[in-house]
PDB file of C-alpha atoms in Angstrom:
ATOM      1  CA  MET A   1     119.763  35.286 100.526  1.00 66.00           C
ATOM      2  CA  ALA A   2     122.787  33.137  99.859  1.00 62.00           C
ATOM      3  CA  LEU A   3     123.979  35.716  97.339  1.00 63.00           C
ATOM      4  CA  PHE A   4     123.733  38.358  99.998  1.00 61.00           C
ATOM      5  CA  LEU A   5     125.761  36.375 102.498  1.00 60.00           C
ATOM      6  CA  ARG A   6     128.413  35.692  99.891  1.00 63.00           C
ATOM      7  CA  SER A   7     128.679  39.403  99.146  1.00 58.00           C
ATOM      8  CA  LEU A   8     129.051  40.057 102.831  1.00 58.00           C
ATOM      9  CA  THR A   9     131.858  37.565 103.030  1.00 56.00           C
ATOM     10  CA  ARG A  10     133.607  39.440 100.255  1.00 58.00           C
ATOM     11  CA  GLN A  11     133.212  42.699 102.098  1.00 54.00           C
ATOM     12  CA  GLY A  12     134.331  41.138 105.315  1.00 49.00           C
ATOM     13  CA  THR A  13     131.704  42.816 107.449  1.00 50.00           C
ATOM     14  CA  CYS A  14     132.331  40.789 110.528  1.00 50.00           C
ATOM     15  CA  LEU A  15     132.146  42.865 113.651  1.00 47.00           C
ATOM     16  CA  SER A  16     133.127  42.331 117.192  1.00 47.00           C
ATOM     17  CA  ARG A  17     130.564  40.818 119.484  1.00 50.00           C
ATOM     18  CA  SER A  18     129.509  44.198 120.850  1.00 48.00           C
ATOM     19  CA  GLN A  19     125.726  44.139 120.846  1.00 50.00           C
ATOM     20  CA  PHE A  20     125.488  47.896 120.459  1.00 48.00           C
ATOM     21  CA  GLY A  21     127.970  48.358 117.659  1.00 47.00           C
ATOM     22  CA  VAL A  22     126.485  49.848 114.547  1.00 53.00           C
ATOM     23  CA  LEU A  23     127.776  50.427 111.056  1.00 52.00           C
ATOM     24  CA  TYR A  24     127.713  54.113 110.262  1.00 54.00           C
ATOM     25  CA  ARG A  25     129.117  53.593 106.811  1.00 57.00           C
ATOM     26  CA  HIS A  26     125.622  53.770 105.346  1.00 58.00           C
ATOM     27  CA  ALA A  27     124.410  56.512 107.674  1.00 59.00           C
ATOM     28  CA  VAL A  28     122.679  58.839 105.204  1.00 62.00           C
ATOM     29  CA  PRO A  29     119.490  60.612 106.313  1.00 64.00           C
ATOM     30  CA  MET A  30     116.401  60.447 104.121  1.00 68.00           C
ATOM     31  CA  GLY A  31     116.467  63.364 101.640  1.00 75.00           C
ATOM     32  CA  THR A  32     112.808  64.101 100.948  1.00 82.00           C
ATOM     33  CA  THR A  33     110.237  66.059 102.894  1.00 83.00           C
ATOM     34  CA  ALA A  34     106.608  65.053 103.280  1.00 82.00           C
ATOM     35  CA  LYS A  35     105.656  67.735 100.762  1.00 79.00           C
ATOM     36  CA  GLU A  36     108.079  66.342  98.199  1.00 83.00           C
ATOM     37  CA  GLU A  37     106.792  62.841  98.758  1.00 88.00           C
ATOM     38  CA  MET A  38     103.218  64.021  98.237  1.00 86.00           C
ATOM     39  CA  ASN A  39     104.149  65.869  95.052  1.00 85.00           C
ATOM     40  CA  LYS A  40     105.931  62.766  93.761  1.00 89.00           C
ATOM     41  CA  PHE A  41     102.794  60.720  94.430  1.00 89.00           C
ATOM     42  CA  TRP A  42     100.573  63.084  92.474  1.00 87.00           C
ATOM     43  CA  ALA A  43     103.046  63.596  89.651  1.00 88.00           C
ATOM     44  CA  LYS A  44     103.429  59.865  89.112  1.00 91.00           C
ATOM     45  CA  ASN A  45      99.741  59.036  89.305  1.00 91.00           C
ATOM     46  CA  ASN A  46      98.678  61.921  87.094  1.00 86.00           C
ATOM     47  CA  LYS A  47     101.316  61.027  84.519  1.00 90.00           C
ATOM     48  CA  LEU A  48     100.066  57.453  84.391  1.00 93.00           C
ATOM     49  CA  ASN A  49      96.525  58.832  84.006  1.00 92.00           C
ATOM     50  CA  ARG A  50      95.312  56.667  86.821  1.00 93.00           C
ATOM     51  CA  PRO A  51      91.702  57.157  87.886  1.00 91.00           C
ATOM     52  CA  MET A  52      91.011  58.095  91.480  1.00 88.00           C
ATOM     53  CA  SER A  53      89.708  55.277  93.650  1.00 91.00           C
ATOM     54  CA  PRO A  54      86.133  55.927  94.756  1.00 93.00           C
ATOM     55  CA  HIS A  55      86.116  57.346  98.246  1.00 89.00           C
ATOM     56  CA  VAL A  56      83.282  59.744  99.059  1.00 89.00           C
ATOM     57  CA  THR A  57      80.982  57.820  96.734  1.00 90.00           C
ATOM     58  CA  VAL A  58      81.501  54.479  98.454  1.00 94.00           C
ATOM     59  CA  TYR A  59      82.199  55.299 102.095  1.00 93.00           C
ATOM     60  CA  LYS A  60      79.194  55.436 104.383  1.00 94.00           C
ATOM     61  CA  TRP A  61      78.487  59.019 105.393  1.00 94.00           C
ATOM     62  CA  SER A  62      78.520  59.826 109.074  1.00 95.00           C
ATOM     63  CA  VAL A  63      77.496  62.897 111.066  1.00 96.00           C
ATOM     64  CA  PRO A  64      81.100  63.921 111.833  1.00 97.00           C
ATOM     65  CA  MET A  65      81.971  63.618 108.128  1.00 95.00           C
ATOM     66  CA  MET A  66      79.024  65.756 107.101  1.00 97.00           C
ATOM     67  CA  MET A  67      79.780  68.328 109.751  1.00 98.00           C
ATOM     68  CA  SER A  68      83.393  68.521 108.686  1.00 97.00           C
ATOM     69  CA  ILE A  69      82.648  69.199 105.044  1.00 97.00           C
ATOM     70  CA  SER A  70      79.905  71.625 106.088  1.00 98.00           C
ATOM     71  CA  HIS A  71      82.469  73.508 108.131  1.00 98.00           C
ATOM     72  CA  ARG A  72      84.563  73.828 105.015  1.00 98.00           C
ATOM     73  CA  GLY A  73      81.543  74.680 102.871  1.00 98.00           C
ATOM     74  CA  THR A  74      80.280  77.417 105.213  1.00 98.00           C
ATOM     75  CA  GLY A  75      83.801  78.807 105.417  1.00 98.00           C
ATOM     76  CA  LEU A  76      84.089  79.011 101.650  1.00 98.00           C
ATOM     77  CA  GLY A  77      80.595  80.474 101.347  1.00 98.00           C
ATOM     78  CA  LEU A  78      81.267  83.143 103.959  1.00 98.00           C
ATOM     79  CA  SER A  79      84.562  84.032 102.285  1.00 98.00           C
ATOM     80  CA  ALA A  80      82.845  84.338  98.938  1.00 98.00           C
ATOM     81  CA  GLY A  81      80.217  86.599 100.511  1.00 98.00           C
ATOM     82  CA  VAL A  82      82.801  88.827 102.153  1.00 98.00           C
ATOM     83  CA  SER A  83      84.828  89.095  98.951  1.00 98.00           C
ATOM     84  CA  ALA A  84      81.718  89.858  96.914  1.00 98.00           C
ATOM     85  CA  PHE A  85      80.742  92.558  99.416  1.00 97.00           C
ATOM     86  CA  ALA A  86      84.229  94.081  99.299  1.00 98.00           C
ATOM     87  CA  LEU A  87      84.248  94.081  95.492  1.00 98.00           C
ATOM     88  CA  LEU A  88      80.830  95.720  95.343  1.00 97.00           C
ATOM     89  CA  ALA A  89      82.001  98.345  97.822  1.00 97.00           C
ATOM     90  CA  LEU A  90      84.872  99.207  95.487  1.00 97.00           C
ATOM     91  CA  VAL A  91      82.838  99.154  92.303  1.00 97.00           C
ATOM     92  CA  LEU A  92      79.372 100.552  93.106  1.00 96.00           C
ATOM     93  CA  PRO A  93      79.036 104.336  93.134  1.00 95.00           C
ATOM     94  CA  GLY A  94      76.396 104.786  95.855  1.00 94.00           C
ATOM     95  CA  SER A  95      76.643 104.337  99.613  1.00 95.00           C
ATOM     96  CA  TYR A  96      75.579 101.292 101.637  1.00 96.00           C
ATOM     97  CA  PRO A  97      72.542 102.916 103.303  1.00 96.00           C
ATOM     98  CA  TYR A  98      71.376 104.064  99.859  1.00 96.00           C
ATOM     99  CA  TYR A  99      71.451 100.548  98.406  1.00 95.00           C
ATOM    100  CA  LEU A 100      69.934  99.056 101.555  1.00 95.00           C
ATOM    101  CA  ASP A 101      66.975 101.420 101.389  1.00 94.00           C
ATOM    102  CA  LEU A 102      66.708 100.832  97.659  1.00 94.00           C
ATOM    103  CA  ILE A 103      66.359  97.087  98.167  1.00 94.00           C
ATOM    104  CA  HIS A 104      64.052  97.511 101.151  1.00 94.00           C
ATOM    105  CA  SER A 105      61.683  99.740  99.168  1.00 94.00           C
ATOM    106  CA  GLN A 106      61.161  97.097  96.493  1.00 92.00           C
ATOM    107  CA  SER A 107      58.127  94.860  96.669  1.00 90.00           C
ATOM    108  CA  PHE A 108      60.239  91.823  97.422  1.00 92.00           C
ATOM    109  CA  GLY A 109      62.519  93.974  99.598  1.00 88.00           C
ATOM    110  CA  PRO A 110      61.764  92.784 103.149  1.00 89.00           C
ATOM    111  CA  ALA A 111      61.841  89.150 102.007  1.00 91.00           C
ATOM    112  CA  LEU A 112      65.226  89.753 100.479  1.00 93.00           C
ATOM    113  CA  ILE A 113      66.437  91.440 103.669  1.00 93.00           C
ATOM    114  CA  GLY A 114      65.201  88.461 105.674  1.00 93.00           C
ATOM    115  CA  LEU A 115      66.960  86.128 103.302  1.00 94.00           C
ATOM    116  CA  ALA A 116      70.166  88.108 103.696  1.00 94.00           C
ATOM    117  CA  LYS A 117      69.900  87.892 107.484  1.00 96.00           C
ATOM    118  CA  PHE A 118      69.405  84.137 107.282  1.00 96.00           C
ATOM    119  CA  GLY A 119      72.170  83.814 104.700  1.00 96.00           C
ATOM    120  CA  ILE A 120      74.593  85.493 107.096  1.00 96.00           C
ATOM    121  CA  ALA A 121      73.351  84.092 110.409  1.00 97.00           C
ATOM    122  CA  PHE A 122      73.128  80.415 109.507  1.00 98.00           C
ATOM    123  CA  PRO A 123      76.585  79.799 107.989  1.00 98.00           C
ATOM    124  CA  LEU A 124      78.232  82.221 110.400  1.00 98.00           C
ATOM    125  CA  SER A 125      76.805  80.603 113.519  1.00 98.00           C
ATOM    126  CA  TYR A 126      77.463  77.063 112.260  1.00 98.00           C
ATOM    127  CA  HIS A 127      81.037  77.910 111.306  1.00 98.00           C
ATOM    128  CA  THR A 128      81.603  79.711 114.612  1.00 98.00           C
ATOM    129  CA  PHE A 129      80.250  76.950 116.856  1.00 98.00           C
ATOM    130  CA  ASN A 130      81.959  74.198 114.884  1.00 98.00           C
ATOM    131  CA  GLY A 131      85.085  76.363 114.895  1.00 98.00           C
ATOM    132  CA  ILE A 132      85.019  76.341 118.711  1.00 98.00           C
ATOM    133  CA  ARG A 133      84.660  72.550 118.513  1.00 98.00           C
ATOM    134  CA  HIS A 134      87.749  72.484 116.297  1.00 98.00           C
ATOM    135  CA  LEU A 135      89.688  74.630 118.763  1.00 98.00           C
ATOM    136  CA  CYS A 136      88.784  72.170 121.527  1.00 97.00           C
ATOM    137  CA  TRP A 137      90.233  69.383 119.406  1.00 98.00           C
ATOM    138  CA  ASP A 138      93.337  71.478 118.814  1.00 97.00           C
ATOM    139  CA  SER A 139      93.834  71.654 122.553  1.00 96.00           C
ATOM    140  CA  GLY A 140      93.606  67.872 122.656  1.00 96.00           C
ATOM    141  CA  LYS A 141      90.136  67.492 124.104  1.00 96.00           C
ATOM    142  CA  GLY A 142      87.049  65.675 122.945  1.00 96.00           C
ATOM    143  CA  PHE A 143      88.351  63.001 120.606  1.00 97.00           C
ATOM    144  CA  LYS A 144      86.450  60.047 122.012  1.00 97.00           C
ATOM    145  CA  ILE A 145      83.764  58.974 119.577  1.00 96.00           C
ATOM    146  CA  PRO A 146      80.808  59.670 121.945  1.00 97.00           C
ATOM    147  CA  GLU A 147      82.328  63.096 122.607  1.00 97.00           C
ATOM    148  CA  VAL A 148      82.694  63.790 118.896  1.00 97.00           C
ATOM    149  CA  TYR A 149      79.039  62.991 118.304  1.00 97.00           C
ATOM    150  CA  GLY A 150      77.922  64.809 121.450  1.00 98.00           C
ATOM    151  CA  SER A 151      79.760  68.012 120.635  1.00 97.00           C
ATOM    152  CA  GLY A 152      78.570  67.699 117.043  1.00 98.00           C
ATOM    153  CA  TYR A 153      74.902  67.569 117.991  1.00 98.00           C
ATOM    154  CA  THR A 154      75.457  70.449 120.412  1.00 98.00           C
ATOM    155  CA  VAL A 155      76.842  72.545 117.567  1.00 98.00           C
ATOM    156  CA  ILE A 156      73.854  71.730 115.366  1.00 98.00           C
ATOM    157  CA  VAL A 157      71.317  72.598 118.080  1.00 98.00           C
ATOM    158  CA  LEU A 158      73.113  75.840 118.949  1.00 98.00           C
ATOM    159  CA  THR A 159      73.269  76.776 115.283  1.00 98.00           C
ATOM    160  CA  VAL A 160      69.548  76.280 114.778  1.00 98.00           C
ATOM    161  CA  LEU A 161      68.655  78.241 117.927  1.00 98.00           C
ATOM    162  CA  THR A 162      71.035  81.091 117.136  1.00 97.00           C
ATOM    163  CA  THR A 163      69.836  81.357 113.539  1.00 97.00           C
ATOM    164  CA  ILE A 164      66.174  81.497 114.594  1.00 97.00           C
ATOM    165  CA  ALA A 165      66.978  84.152 117.207  1.00 96.00           C
ATOM    166  CA  ALA A 166      69.059  86.171 114.755  1.00 95.00           C
ATOM    167  CA  VAL A 167      66.491  86.155 111.970  1.00 94.00           C
ATOM    168  CA  ALA A 168      63.700  87.029 114.386  1.00 92.00           C
ATOM    169  CA  TYR A 169      65.610  89.829 116.072  1.00 91.00           C
ATOM    170  CA  LYS A 170      65.091  93.317 114.776  1.00 87.00           C
ATOM    171  CA  GLY A 171      67.332  95.996 116.218  1.00 81.00           C
ATOM    172  CA  ALA A 172      66.973  99.750 116.471  1.00 74.00           C
ATOM    173  CA  ALA A 173      68.409 101.705 113.531  1.00 55.00           C
TER     174      ALA A 173
ATOM    175  CA  MET B   1     117.826  28.089 103.885  1.00 57.00           C
ATOM    176  CA  ALA B   2     119.453  27.484 107.158  1.00 52.00           C
ATOM    177  CA  ALA B   3     120.101  31.113 108.010  1.00 49.00           C
ATOM    178  CA  ILE B   4     118.481  32.392 111.122  1.00 48.00           C
ATOM    179  CA  VAL B   5     117.999  36.097 111.340  1.00 47.00           C
ATOM    180  CA  ARG B   6     118.406  37.295 114.857  1.00 50.00           C
ATOM    181  CA  ILE B   7     117.095  40.626 115.995  1.00 48.00           C
ATOM    182  CA  SER B   8     118.326  39.999 119.489  1.00 47.00           C
ATOM    183  CA  SER B   9     120.325  43.196 119.630  1.00 48.00           C
ATOM    184  CA  LEU B  10     117.201  45.210 118.923  1.00 46.00           C
ATOM    185  CA  CYS B  11     115.373  43.342 121.632  1.00 48.00           C
ATOM    186  CA  HIS B  12     118.172  44.109 124.051  1.00 49.00           C
ATOM    187  CA  ARG B  13     118.056  47.798 123.340  1.00 49.00           C
ATOM    188  CA  GLY B  14     114.295  47.934 123.558  1.00 47.00           C
ATOM    189  CA  VAL B  15     112.177  50.723 122.142  1.00 48.00           C
ATOM    190  CA  LYS B  16     113.958  53.688 123.765  1.00 50.00           C
ATOM    191  CA  PRO B  17     116.537  54.291 120.981  1.00 45.00           C
ATOM    192  CA  LEU B  18     113.649  54.997 118.597  1.00 46.00           C
ATOM    193  CA  PHE B  19     112.993  58.243 120.431  1.00 48.00           C
ATOM    194  CA  HIS B  20     116.554  59.468 120.439  1.00 46.00           C
ATOM    195  CA  ARG B  21     117.431  62.435 118.297  1.00 46.00           C
ATOM    196  CA  SER B  22     120.046  60.736 116.214  1.00 44.00           C
ATOM    197  CA  SER B  23     120.197  61.500 112.539  1.00 44.00           C
ATOM    198  CA  LEU B  24     119.703  57.902 111.623  1.00 44.00           C
ATOM    199  CA  LEU B  25     118.708  54.770 113.422  1.00 44.00           C
ATOM    200  CA  LEU B  26     120.569  51.656 112.526  1.00 45.00           C
ATOM    201  CA  ARG B  27     120.137  48.248 113.945  1.00 50.00           C
ATOM    202  CA  PRO B  28     122.443  45.353 113.541  1.00 48.00           C
ATOM    203  CA  LEU B  29     120.945  42.078 112.495  1.00 49.00           C
ATOM    204  CA  GLY B  30     122.847  39.037 113.506  1.00 48.00           C
ATOM    205  CA  VAL B  31     122.701  36.470 110.748  1.00 48.00           C
ATOM    206  CA  GLN B  32     123.804  33.019 111.762  1.00 48.00           C
ATOM    207  CA  GLN B  33     124.229  29.859 109.859  1.00 48.00           C
ATOM    208  CA  LYS B  34     124.633  26.628 111.672  1.00 55.00           C
ATOM    209  CA  ASP B  35     127.606  25.611 109.572  1.00 50.00           C
ATOM    210  CA  GLN B  36     129.339  28.979 109.987  1.00 51.00           C
ATOM    211  CA  ASP B  37     131.081  29.789 113.228  1.00 52.00           C
ATOM    212  CA  ARG B  38     131.182  33.567 112.689  1.00 52.00           C
ATOM    213  CA  PRO B  39     128.059  35.732 112.650  1.00 51.00           C
ATOM    214  CA  TYR B  40     127.845  38.350 109.911  1.00 52.00           C
ATOM    215  CA  GLN B  41     126.358  41.650 110.772  1.00 51.00           C
ATOM    216  CA  LEU B  42     124.076  43.597 108.505  1.00 51.00           C
ATOM    217  CA  THR B  43     122.607  46.962 109.078  1.00 49.00           C
ATOM    218  CA  ALA B  44     119.144  48.089 108.224  1.00 48.00           C
ATOM    219  CA  ARG B  45     118.074  51.672 108.000  1.00 47.00           C
ATOM    220  CA  ILE B  46     114.852  52.475 109.753  1.00 50.00           C
ATOM    221  CA  HIS B  47     112.860  55.661 109.854  1.00 49.00           C
ATOM    222  CA  GLY B  48     112.690  57.425 113.143  1.00 48.00           C
ATOM    223  CA  SER B  49     110.112  59.836 114.419  1.00 50.00           C
ATOM    224  CA  PRO B  50     109.492  63.179 112.679  1.00 50.00           C
ATOM    225  CA  SER B  51     111.549  64.894 115.361  1.00 49.00           C
ATOM    226  CA  LEU B  52     114.534  63.754 113.283  1.00 49.00           C
ATOM    227  CA  TYR B  53     114.203  66.819 111.125  1.00 49.00           C
ATOM    228  CA  SER B  54     113.439  69.419 113.732  1.00 48.00           C
ATOM    229  CA  GLY B  55     117.097  70.329 114.047  1.00 53.00           C
ATOM    230  CA  SER B  56     117.741  71.152 110.405  1.00 60.00           C
ATOM    231  CA  GLY B  57     114.221  72.089 109.245  1.00 76.00           C
ATOM    232  CA  SER B  58     112.318  75.330 109.663  1.00 84.00           C
ATOM    233  CA  LYS B  59     109.470  75.976 112.063  1.00 90.00           C
ATOM    234  CA  ALA B  60     107.432  77.765 109.416  1.00 91.00           C
ATOM    235  CA  ALA B  61     104.660  75.180 109.197  1.00 90.00           C
ATOM    236  CA  SER B  62     104.198  74.900 112.924  1.00 93.00           C
ATOM    237  CA  LEU B  63     104.222  78.677 113.385  1.00 96.00           C
ATOM    238  CA  HIS B  64     101.649  78.985 110.615  1.00 96.00           C
ATOM    239  CA  TRP B  65      99.423  76.513 112.416  1.00 96.00           C
ATOM    240  CA  THR B  66      99.709  78.451 115.664  1.00 97.00           C
ATOM    241  CA  GLY B  67      99.045  81.715 113.832  1.00 97.00           C
ATOM    242  CA  GLU B  68      95.865  80.271 112.382  1.00 97.00           C
ATOM    243  CA  ARG B  69      94.563  79.352 115.827  1.00 98.00           C
ATOM    244  CA  VAL B  70      95.499  82.752 117.282  1.00 98.00           C
ATOM    245  CA  VAL B  71      93.588  84.582 114.535  1.00 98.00           C
ATOM    246  CA  SER B  72      90.604  82.263 115.057  1.00 98.00           C
ATOM    247  CA  VAL B  73      90.477  83.085 118.755  1.00 98.00           C
ATOM    248  CA  MET B  74      90.834  86.791 118.010  1.00 98.00           C
ATOM    249  CA  LEU B  75      87.937  86.581 115.595  1.00 98.00           C
ATOM    250  CA  LEU B  76      85.851  84.920 118.315  1.00 97.00           C
ATOM    251  CA  ALA B  77      86.594  87.836 120.629  1.00 97.00           C
ATOM    252  CA  LEU B  78      85.830  90.420 117.937  1.00 98.00           C
ATOM    253  CA  GLY B  79      82.249  89.174 117.633  1.00 96.00           C
ATOM    254  CA  PRO B  80      80.975  90.369 121.030  1.00 96.00           C
ATOM    255  CA  ALA B  81      83.334  93.363 120.791  1.00 97.00           C
ATOM    256  CA  ALA B  82      81.634  94.436 117.559  1.00 97.00           C
ATOM    257  CA  TYR B  83      78.270  94.217 119.285  1.00 95.00           C
ATOM    258  CA  TYR B  84      79.163  96.088 122.467  1.00 96.00           C
ATOM    259  CA  ILE B  85      81.798  98.599 121.329  1.00 97.00           C
ATOM    260  CA  PRO B  86      81.265  99.228 117.600  1.00 96.00           C
ATOM    261  CA  GLY B  87      83.553 101.756 115.943  1.00 96.00           C
ATOM    262  CA  PRO B  88      86.498 102.225 113.590  1.00 97.00           C
ATOM    263  CA  ALA B  89      88.940 100.253 115.728  1.00 97.00           C
ATOM    264  CA  ILE B  90      86.732  97.164 115.633  1.00 97.00           C
ATOM    265  CA  ASP B  91      85.895  97.799 111.970  1.00 97.00           C
ATOM    266  CA  TYR B  92      89.500  97.687 110.849  1.00 98.00           C
ATOM    267  CA  SER B  93      90.354  94.833 113.216  1.00 98.00           C
ATOM    268  CA  LEU B  94      87.483  92.851 111.766  1.00 98.00           C
ATOM    269  CA  ALA B  95      88.595  93.634 108.229  1.00 98.00           C
ATOM    270  CA  ALA B  96      92.090  92.370 108.985  1.00 98.00           C
ATOM    271  CA  ALA B  97      91.084  89.305 111.000  1.00 98.00           C
ATOM    272  CA  ILE B  98      88.354  88.196 108.590  1.00 98.00           C
ATOM    273  CA  THR B  99      90.595  88.607 105.549  1.00 98.00           C
ATOM    274  CA  LEU B 100      93.496  86.758 107.148  1.00 98.00           C
ATOM    275  CA  HIS B 101      91.339  83.931 108.507  1.00 98.00           C
ATOM    276  CA  SER B 102      89.694  83.603 105.116  1.00 98.00           C
ATOM    277  CA  HIS B 103      93.003  83.687 103.276  1.00 98.00           C
ATOM    278  CA  TRP B 104      94.566  80.979 105.393  1.00 98.00           C
ATOM    279  CA  GLY B 105      91.408  78.871 105.336  1.00 98.00           C
ATOM    280  CA  ILE B 106      91.123  78.933 101.564  1.00 98.00           C
ATOM    281  CA  GLY B 107      94.863  78.248 101.415  1.00 97.00           C
ATOM    282  CA  GLN B 108      94.276  74.976 103.254  1.00 97.00           C
ATOM    283  CA  VAL B 109      91.481  74.050 100.848  1.00 97.00           C
ATOM    284  CA  LEU B 110      93.766  74.713  97.871  1.00 97.00           C
ATOM    285  CA  THR B 111      96.517  72.626  99.449  1.00 93.00           C
ATOM    286  CA  ASP B 112      94.098  69.756  99.898  1.00 92.00           C
ATOM    287  CA  TYR B 113      92.617  69.658  96.433  1.00 92.00           C
ATOM    288  CA  ILE B 114      95.122  71.143  94.001  1.00 91.00           C
ATOM    289  CA  HIS B 115      98.152  69.120  92.948  1.00 87.00           C
ATOM    290  CA  GLY B 116     101.000  69.851  90.615  1.00 83.00           C
ATOM    291  CA  GLU B 117     103.654  72.522  91.121  1.00 85.00           C
ATOM    292  CA  SER B 118     102.478  75.063  88.559  1.00 91.00           C
ATOM    293  CA  LYS B 119      98.774  74.657  89.388  1.00 93.00           C
ATOM    294  CA  ILE B 120      99.500  75.227  93.066  1.00 93.00           C
ATOM    295  CA  LYS B 121     101.483  78.372  92.263  1.00 95.00           C
ATOM    296  CA  VAL B 122      98.732  79.810  90.056  1.00 97.00           C
ATOM    297  CA  ALA B 123      96.031  79.041  92.604  1.00 97.00           C
ATOM    298  CA  ASN B 124      97.931  80.630  95.444  1.00 97.00           C
ATOM    299  CA  ALA B 125      98.662  83.703  93.335  1.00 98.00           C
ATOM    300  CA  CYS B 126      94.952  84.086  92.555  1.00 98.00           C
ATOM    301  CA  LEU B 127      94.118  83.665  96.231  1.00 98.00           C
ATOM    302  CA  PHE B 128      96.620  86.328  97.179  1.00 98.00           C
ATOM    303  CA  LEU B 129      95.074  88.690  94.669  1.00 98.00           C
ATOM    304  CA  LEU B 130      91.578  87.940  95.944  1.00 98.00           C
ATOM    305  CA  SER B 131      92.553  88.498  99.568  1.00 98.00           C
ATOM    306  CA  THR B 132      94.296  91.760  98.718  1.00 98.00           C
ATOM    307  CA  VAL B 133      91.265  93.081  96.848  1.00 98.00           C
ATOM    308  CA  THR B 134      88.973  91.905  99.672  1.00 98.00           C
ATOM    309  CA  PHE B 135      91.019  93.688 102.317  1.00 98.00           C
ATOM    310  CA  ALA B 136      91.232  96.816 100.161  1.00 98.00           C
ATOM    311  CA  GLY B 137      87.476  96.773  99.631  1.00 98.00           C
ATOM    312  CA  LEU B 138      86.737  96.334 103.325  1.00 98.00           C
ATOM    313  CA  CYS B 139      89.105  99.142 104.300  1.00 98.00           C
ATOM    314  CA  TYR B 140      87.579 101.363 101.639  1.00 98.00           C
ATOM    315  CA  PHE B 141      84.146 100.547 103.040  1.00 97.00           C
ATOM    316  CA  ASN B 142      85.314 101.344 106.565  1.00 97.00           C
ATOM    317  CA  HIS B 143      86.832 104.645 105.484  1.00 97.00           C
ATOM    318  CA  ASN B 144      84.360 105.919 102.887  1.00 96.00           C
ATOM    319  CA  ASP B 145      81.147 104.306 104.017  1.00 96.00           C
ATOM    320  CA  VAL B 146      79.457 103.415 107.287  1.00 96.00           C
ATOM    321  CA  GLY B 147      81.874 100.670 108.341  1.00 96.00           C
ATOM    322  CA  ILE B 148      81.323  96.950 109.019  1.00 97.00           C
ATOM    323  CA  CYS B 149      79.694  97.194 112.465  1.00 97.00           C
ATOM    324  CA  LYS B 150      77.236  99.869 111.367  1.00 96.00           C
ATOM    325  CA  ALA B 151      76.470  97.975 108.158  1.00 97.00           C
ATOM    326  CA  VAL B 152      75.449  94.889 110.093  1.00 96.00           C
ATOM    327  CA  ALA B 153      73.429  96.972 112.537  1.00 95.00           C
ATOM    328  CA  LEU B 154      71.610  98.687 109.666  1.00 95.00           C
ATOM    329  CA  LEU B 155      70.788  95.382 107.981  1.00 95.00           C
ATOM    330  CA  TRP B 156      69.327  94.066 111.229  1.00 95.00           C
ATOM    331  CA  SER B 157      67.284  97.207 111.773  1.00 93.00           C
ATOM    332  CA  LYS B 158      65.249  96.805 108.587  1.00 87.00           C
TER     333      LYS B 158
END
C-alpha cells in the first residue's frame, strides 16, 4: 500500500477537488467476449487435466431438474427417430404402406405397431407440453417456485392422459 | 497503515452511473493519509452491465434466440393443422419446421457439452450433415411416398 502511494506521488496524480472527475487515461474496454472467456476456462482446465467436480452425482435431484433433462432427452430421442425415419426413406426400396403392412402382418406386428404409437406419443406429448411451459418462461411468467412445480405436475399429468388417449385411439385408414 | 480509502465520490453519484452506456466505468477513490494534506486519486476499472457491448457487437445471438422461439410456436400450430388440413403444404412445412427445430435444439446440446475449438467445429459439421440428410429424406418421403401426415394417419389406423 505504501509502495502504491509512493508510485502515485511520482506520477503526480493529484486531481482537483471535483467529485465527478475521472481519469480516462486507463479507459480501455474489456477485450474478451463471454464465449472467449468460456473457451479459455475449458482450455486451461483440460490442459491441466483437472477432474470435473461432482455435480449431478452429489446434488439432490428435484422434479424440475428431472423434467428439464427429460425435456432434453425426449428432444434428442425424437430427433434421432426423425433422422432414422428420413434415412430409411432414402435407403429402403419399398414404399411406406408396404413396410407398414409387412410389419403388421407379422405375428408380433400389432404389438410392434402399438409400441411405435407409444414411442411417438409419449416423448412427443411430454416435449410439447413442457415446451409450452418453456415458452411461458420465455415470456417471463411462472418463475416462482410453487408455479414451477405446479406447471411441472400439470405437464406430467397432461402427458400421461394424452399418451393413453393416443395409444388407445384407432383412426380410420 | 493510516490510509483511509474513501469511496465517498461513488456514494455521491449513487447507482445510476452503472446503467449508463459509457464504454467504461471509472470511479475515483480518494485516498487520504492523516499526515498528508493532499488527497491522491486512484481510479478503478469496474465492469458495467452487458449493454456495454450492444453498440459494437452483433445481434446474431439474440436473433437466433428469437428465431428458435418463432419456429417452436410454428411447430405448435402445425400440429392441429396436420390433423385438420393434411396435405403437401403441411407436409413440407412440417419437414422444414421439424428439421430446423431439431437442428437448433441439438446445436444447443452440443454447445453445452462439447468444449474445445476443433471438437466444436467437427460436431457442428456433423450436425449440419445430419440435418441436411434428414431434410432431404423427409422431402423425398413427401414427394415420392405418402407424405408425413398420411404416414401418421396410416400408423394410427392399424
